[in-house]
Structure formats: structure tokens, C-alpha cells
CSV table of C-alpha atoms in Angstrom, one decimal:
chain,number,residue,atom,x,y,z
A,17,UNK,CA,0.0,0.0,0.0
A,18,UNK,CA,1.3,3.2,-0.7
A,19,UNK,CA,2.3,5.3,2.0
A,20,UNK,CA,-0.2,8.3,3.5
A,21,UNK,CA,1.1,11.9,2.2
A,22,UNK,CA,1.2,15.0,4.5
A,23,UNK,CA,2.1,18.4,3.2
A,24,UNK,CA,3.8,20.3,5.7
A,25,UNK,CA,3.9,24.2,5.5
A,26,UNK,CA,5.6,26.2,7.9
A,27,UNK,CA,8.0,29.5,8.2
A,28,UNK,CA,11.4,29.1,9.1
A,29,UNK,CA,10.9,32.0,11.1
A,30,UNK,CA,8.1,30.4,13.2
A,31,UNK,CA,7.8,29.9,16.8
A,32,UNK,CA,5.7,27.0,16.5
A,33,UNK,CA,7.2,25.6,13.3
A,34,UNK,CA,10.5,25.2,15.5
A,35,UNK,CA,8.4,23.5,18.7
A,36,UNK,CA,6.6,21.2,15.9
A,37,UNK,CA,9.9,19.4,14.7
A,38,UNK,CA,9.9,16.8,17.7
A,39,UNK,CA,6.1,16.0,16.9
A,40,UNK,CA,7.6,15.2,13.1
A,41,UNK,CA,10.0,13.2,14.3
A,42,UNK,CA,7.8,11.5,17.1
A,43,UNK,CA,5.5,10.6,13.4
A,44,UNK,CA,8.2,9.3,11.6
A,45,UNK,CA,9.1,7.4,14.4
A,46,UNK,CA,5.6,5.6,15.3
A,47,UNK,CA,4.8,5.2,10.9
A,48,UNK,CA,7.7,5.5,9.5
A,49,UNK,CA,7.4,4.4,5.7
A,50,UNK,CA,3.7,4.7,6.1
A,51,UNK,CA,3.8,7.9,5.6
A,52,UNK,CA,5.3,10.8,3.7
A,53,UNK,CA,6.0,14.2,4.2
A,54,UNK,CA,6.5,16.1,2.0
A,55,UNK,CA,7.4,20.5,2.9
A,56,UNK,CA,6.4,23.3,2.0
A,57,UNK,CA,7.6,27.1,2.7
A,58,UNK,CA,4.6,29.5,3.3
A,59,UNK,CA,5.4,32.9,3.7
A,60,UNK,CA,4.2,34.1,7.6
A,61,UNK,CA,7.0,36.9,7.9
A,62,UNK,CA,7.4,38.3,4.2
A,63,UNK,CA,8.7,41.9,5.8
A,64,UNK,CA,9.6,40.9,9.7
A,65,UNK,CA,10.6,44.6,10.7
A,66,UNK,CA,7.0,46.4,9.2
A,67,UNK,CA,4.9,43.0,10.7
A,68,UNK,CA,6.3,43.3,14.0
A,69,UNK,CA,6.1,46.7,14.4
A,70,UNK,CA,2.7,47.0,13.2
A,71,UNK,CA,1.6,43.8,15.1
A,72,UNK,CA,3.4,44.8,18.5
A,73,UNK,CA,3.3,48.9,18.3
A,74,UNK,CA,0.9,48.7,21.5
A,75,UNK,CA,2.6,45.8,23.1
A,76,UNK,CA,6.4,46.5,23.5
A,77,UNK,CA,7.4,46.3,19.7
A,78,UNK,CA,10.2,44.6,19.1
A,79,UNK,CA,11.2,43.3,23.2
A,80,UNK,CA,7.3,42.2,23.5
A,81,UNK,CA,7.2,39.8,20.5
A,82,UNK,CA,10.9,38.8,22.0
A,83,UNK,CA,9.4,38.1,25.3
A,84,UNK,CA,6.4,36.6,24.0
A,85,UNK,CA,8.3,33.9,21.8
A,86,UNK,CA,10.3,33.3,25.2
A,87,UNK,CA,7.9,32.8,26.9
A,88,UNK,CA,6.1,29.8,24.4
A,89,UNK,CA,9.8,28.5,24.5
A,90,UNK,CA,9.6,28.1,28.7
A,91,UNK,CA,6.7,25.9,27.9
A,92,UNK,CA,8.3,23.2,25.7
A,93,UNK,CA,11.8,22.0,27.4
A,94,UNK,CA,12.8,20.8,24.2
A,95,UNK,CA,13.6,23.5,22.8
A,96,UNK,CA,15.8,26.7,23.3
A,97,UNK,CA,15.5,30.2,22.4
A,98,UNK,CA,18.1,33.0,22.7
A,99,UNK,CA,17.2,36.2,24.5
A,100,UNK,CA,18.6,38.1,21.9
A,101,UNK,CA,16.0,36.2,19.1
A,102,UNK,CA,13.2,39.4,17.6
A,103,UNK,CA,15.2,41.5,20.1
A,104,UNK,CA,18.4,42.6,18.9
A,105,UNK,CA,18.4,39.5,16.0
A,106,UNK,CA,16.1,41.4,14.0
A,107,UNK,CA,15.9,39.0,10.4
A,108,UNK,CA,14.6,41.0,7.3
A,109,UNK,CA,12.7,38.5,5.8
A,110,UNK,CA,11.9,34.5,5.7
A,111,UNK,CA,11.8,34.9,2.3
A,112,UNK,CA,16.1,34.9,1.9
A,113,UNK,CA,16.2,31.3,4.4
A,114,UNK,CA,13.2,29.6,2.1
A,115,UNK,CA,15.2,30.5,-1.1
A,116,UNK,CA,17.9,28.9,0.7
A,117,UNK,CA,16.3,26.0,1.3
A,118,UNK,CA,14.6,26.1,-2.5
A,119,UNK,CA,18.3,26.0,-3.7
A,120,UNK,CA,19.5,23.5,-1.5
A,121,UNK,CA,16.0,21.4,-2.7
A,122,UNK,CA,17.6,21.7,-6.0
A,123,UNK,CA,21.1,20.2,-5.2
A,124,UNK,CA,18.9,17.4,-3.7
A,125,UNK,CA,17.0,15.9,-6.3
A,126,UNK,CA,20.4,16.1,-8.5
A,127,UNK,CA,21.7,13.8,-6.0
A,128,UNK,CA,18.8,12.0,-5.6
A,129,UNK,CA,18.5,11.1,-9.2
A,130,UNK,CA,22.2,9.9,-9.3
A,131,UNK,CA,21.3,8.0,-6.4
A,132,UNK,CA,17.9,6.6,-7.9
A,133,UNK,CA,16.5,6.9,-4.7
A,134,UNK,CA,14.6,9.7,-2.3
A,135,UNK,CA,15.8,9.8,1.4
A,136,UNK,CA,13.4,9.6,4.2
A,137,UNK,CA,12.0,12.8,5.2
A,138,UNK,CA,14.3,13.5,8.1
A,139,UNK,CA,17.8,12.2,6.2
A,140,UNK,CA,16.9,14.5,3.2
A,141,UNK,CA,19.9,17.5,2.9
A,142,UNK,CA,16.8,20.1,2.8
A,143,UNK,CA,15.3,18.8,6.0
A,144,UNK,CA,18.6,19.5,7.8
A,145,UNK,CA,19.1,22.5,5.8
A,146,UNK,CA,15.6,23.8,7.2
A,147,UNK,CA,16.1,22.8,10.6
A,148,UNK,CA,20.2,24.2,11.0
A,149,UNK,CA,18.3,27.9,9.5
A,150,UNK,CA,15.7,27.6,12.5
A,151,UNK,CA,18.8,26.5,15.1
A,152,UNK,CA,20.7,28.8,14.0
A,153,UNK,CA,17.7,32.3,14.6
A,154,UNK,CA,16.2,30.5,17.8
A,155,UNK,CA,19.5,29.3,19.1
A,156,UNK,CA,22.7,30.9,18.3
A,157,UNK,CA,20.2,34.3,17.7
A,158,UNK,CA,22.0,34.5,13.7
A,159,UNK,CA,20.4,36.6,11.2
A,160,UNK,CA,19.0,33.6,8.7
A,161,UNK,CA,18.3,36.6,6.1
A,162,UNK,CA,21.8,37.5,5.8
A,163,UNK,CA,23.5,35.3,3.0
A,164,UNK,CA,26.4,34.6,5.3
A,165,UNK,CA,24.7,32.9,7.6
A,166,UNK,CA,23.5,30.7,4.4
A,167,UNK,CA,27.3,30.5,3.3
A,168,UNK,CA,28.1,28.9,7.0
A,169,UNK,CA,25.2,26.3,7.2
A,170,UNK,CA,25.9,25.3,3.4
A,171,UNK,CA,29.5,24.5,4.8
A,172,UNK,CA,28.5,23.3,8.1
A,173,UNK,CA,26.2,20.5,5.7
A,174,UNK,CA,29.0,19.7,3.4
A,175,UNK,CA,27.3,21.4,0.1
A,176,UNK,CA,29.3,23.8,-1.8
A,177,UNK,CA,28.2,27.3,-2.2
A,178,UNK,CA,28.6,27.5,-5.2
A,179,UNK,CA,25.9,25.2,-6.3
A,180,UNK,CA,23.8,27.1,-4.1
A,181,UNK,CA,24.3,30.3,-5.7
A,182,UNK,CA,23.9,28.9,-9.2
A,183,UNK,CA,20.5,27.8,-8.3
A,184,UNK,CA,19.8,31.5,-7.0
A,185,UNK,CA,21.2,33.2,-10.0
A,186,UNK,CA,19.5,30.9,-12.9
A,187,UNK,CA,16.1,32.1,-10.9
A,188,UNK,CA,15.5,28.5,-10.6
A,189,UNK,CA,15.5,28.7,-6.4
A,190,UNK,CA,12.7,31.0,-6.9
A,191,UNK,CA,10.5,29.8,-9.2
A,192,UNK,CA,10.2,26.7,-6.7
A,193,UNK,CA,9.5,29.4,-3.8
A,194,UNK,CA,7.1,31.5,-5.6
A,195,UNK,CA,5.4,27.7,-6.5
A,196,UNK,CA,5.5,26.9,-3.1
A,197,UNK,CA,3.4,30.3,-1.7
A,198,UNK,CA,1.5,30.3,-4.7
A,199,UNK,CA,0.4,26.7,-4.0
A,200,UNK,CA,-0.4,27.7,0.0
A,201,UNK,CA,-2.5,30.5,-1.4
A,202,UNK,CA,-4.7,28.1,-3.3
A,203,UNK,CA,-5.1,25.5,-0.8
A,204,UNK,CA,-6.1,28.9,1.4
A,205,UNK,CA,-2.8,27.7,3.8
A,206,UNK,CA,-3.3,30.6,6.6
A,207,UNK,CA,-0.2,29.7,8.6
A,208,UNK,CA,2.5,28.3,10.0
A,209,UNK,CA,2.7,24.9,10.7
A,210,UNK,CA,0.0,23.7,9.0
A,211,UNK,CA,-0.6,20.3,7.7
A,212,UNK,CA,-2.6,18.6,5.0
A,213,UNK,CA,-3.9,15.2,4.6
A,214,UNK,CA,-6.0,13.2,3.0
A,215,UNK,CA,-5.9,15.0,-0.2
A,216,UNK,CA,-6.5,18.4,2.0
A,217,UNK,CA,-9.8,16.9,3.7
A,218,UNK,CA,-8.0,17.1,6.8
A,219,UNK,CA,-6.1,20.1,7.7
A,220,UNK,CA,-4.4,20.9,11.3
A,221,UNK,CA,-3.1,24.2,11.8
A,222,UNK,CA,-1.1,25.7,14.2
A,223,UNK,CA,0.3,24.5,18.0
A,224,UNK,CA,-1.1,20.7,17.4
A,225,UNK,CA,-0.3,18.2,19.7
A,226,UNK,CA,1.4,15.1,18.7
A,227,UNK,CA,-1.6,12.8,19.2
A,228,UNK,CA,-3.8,15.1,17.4
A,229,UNK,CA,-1.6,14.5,14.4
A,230,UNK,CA,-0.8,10.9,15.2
A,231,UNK,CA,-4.9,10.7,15.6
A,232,UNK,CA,-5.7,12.2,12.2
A,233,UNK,CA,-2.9,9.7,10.6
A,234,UNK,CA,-5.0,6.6,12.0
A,235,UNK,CA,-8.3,8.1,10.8
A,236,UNK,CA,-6.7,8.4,7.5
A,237,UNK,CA,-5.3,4.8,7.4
A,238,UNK,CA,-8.4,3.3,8.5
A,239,UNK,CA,-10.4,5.4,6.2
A,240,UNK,CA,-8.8,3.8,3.4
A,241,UNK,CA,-9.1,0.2,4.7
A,242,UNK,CA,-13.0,1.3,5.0
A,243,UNK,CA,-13.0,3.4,1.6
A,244,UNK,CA,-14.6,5.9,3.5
A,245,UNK,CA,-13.1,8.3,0.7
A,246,UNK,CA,-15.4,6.9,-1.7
A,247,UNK,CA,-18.6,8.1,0.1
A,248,UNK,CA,-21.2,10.0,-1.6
């Protein structure tokens, strides 16, 4: 039986994205190749500095969305944020970490194809690409809009820049971004995480709990053994 697909959107710049890896890897663990997640960028902080400030004028600006996203952090010991994250680490954009990850996307299925196979999800080079970005703002506090920061992470992974910014200059990076926002638009993706299965019949959006999603993966199992797809 083929195995169940889940999109997965989120922005690299998201709180909850960041607190929803574990639940990914808690999914993989329990299904593993009965499942298959495939991600997507959707684009939550397009212009960081003008959200934030609009968003936050009346609440502290900048140090209240800072001590806001600290304060989600103290909630979920698995993870770590720096005090200096949407405080003095102010990033420009997602936009310049998904291209990133676009071009890196890119590199992949070139490998892939010499390899005539796909890695699992959590083995792929755009999965750790995506995850070093989000370690990198919510741990070491780095400025994932700045290209240098890319230039570091594309060496810490072993992948030569160059290859990166070949896939940035032919336009080709971005024509898989704009593909990715313009395919969240259509399936009317309002944030970040969200998650689609069951050809978008169910969608979970948001801080979801691990057995919610591991929940909705067993209804969507079952409803295939049932064909409860096929209903009128």
C-alpha cells in the first residue's frame, strides 16, 4: 500500500514551526514508511521589521514579540530560544532562508536522481538545511536573512556554495519558492505549521499536539481500509 502523504507548511521564522519538529520526528518514528511528508515554505513573515512593528506597536514592539516567543519557548523544554531572538536578531525576511532552502532542494533531487533513490524525510539535505536555518535564529540568535549565515550552514552540511548560488542566479530557487506560496494561497494555507492530509480533507493548523496528528494519521489509514473516501 502506498504510504499516506502529509504536506507540511511552515516559516522558518516560526515559533511554533520550530516547537513542531519533535512532533515530526515522534510521526516518523511511530509510521515510518507509512507515511510521507513532503514540505512546504509558506510565507508568515514576508517583511519581519514592518509585521512586527505593526503587530506589536501597542505591546512593547520589538522586546514584546521577544518576550512573547520566550515565553512559548519556557513551555516546551525541548527546545531553546536566545534572549537576543526578535530582540536585537532582528531578520529582514523568511523569504532569503526559504530560497535557501529552494536552492538547496535543487542540489537534492540532483543527487537524488544519481542516487535513484529519495531519502526519508528526516535524512533529506533540505530537512537539515531547514532545521540548521531555525537553530541557528532560535538558538545561536544569527540573522537567517543574511546570506552569510547561508554560506556557513551550506558549509557546516557539506554542500558547496557555489551550487547554491547557481541555483539563486539561474532564478530556478525561486520559481520553486514562488510555486510553493502560490500553491499555499490556493489550498487557502493561513499559517505556519500547518498540515494537509488526506488530499486536504483534513487540515491541522497551528500549535497541534502530537496525538492530534498521530490521531488524524490513523483516521486516514483506516479510512482507506473502510473506503470511507469513496462516500457520496
Amino acid at each position: 500500500m502506498s504510504p499516506i502523504k502529509i504536506e507540511y507548511y511552515s516559516d522558518i521564522l516560526c515559533i511554533w514551526a520550530y516547537v513542531t519538529q519533535l512532533r515530526i520526528e515522534k510521526l516518523i518514528e511511530t509510521f515510518g514508511d507509512r507515511i510521507e511528508i513532503t514540505a512546504y515554505a509558506c510565507s508568515v513573515f514576508p517583511d519581519a521589521h514592518e509585521k512586527i512593528a505593526l503587530l506589536w506597536q501597542n505591546r512593547g514592539g520589538f522586546e514584546g514579540y521577544s518576550a512573547h516567543v520566550r515565553s512559548v519557548a519556557e513551555k516546551f523544554p525541548h527546545i531553546e530560544v536566545h534572549s537576543d531572538v526578535w530582540n536585537r536578531t532582528v531578520p529582514r525576511t523568511s523569504a532569503a532562508a526559504h530560497l535557501f532552502v529552494k536552492a538547496v532542494e535543487i542540489i537534492e533531487a540532483d543527487l537524488d536522481r544519481n542516487d535513484m533513490h529519495q531519502k526519508p524525510y528526516l535524512e533529506k539535505l533540505s530537512t537539515r538545511a531547514a532545521w540548521a536555518l531555525r537553530k541557528a535564529f532560535f538558538v545561536e540568535a544569527r540573522d537567517i536573512s543574511d546570506w552569510d549565515t547561508h554560506r556557513d550552514i551550506a558549509k557546516a552540511l557539506g554542500i558547496d556554495y557555489g551550487q547554491i548560488d547557481r541555483a539563486i542566479r539561474s532564478s530556478e530557487a525561486l520559481a520553486r519558492l514562488e510555486s510553493d506560496y502560490t500553491q499555499g494561497l490556493a489550498k487557502d494555507i493561513k499559517g505556519s505549521p500547518t498540515f494537509l492530509m488526506n488530499e486536504g480533507r483534513q487540515r491541522l493548523f497551528g500549535n497541534v499536539g502530537y496525538r492530534l496528528l498521530e490521531a488524524n494519521v490513523h483516521e486516514v489509514i483506516d479510512g482507506r481500509n473502510e473506503g470511507e473516501a469513496s462516500w457520496c
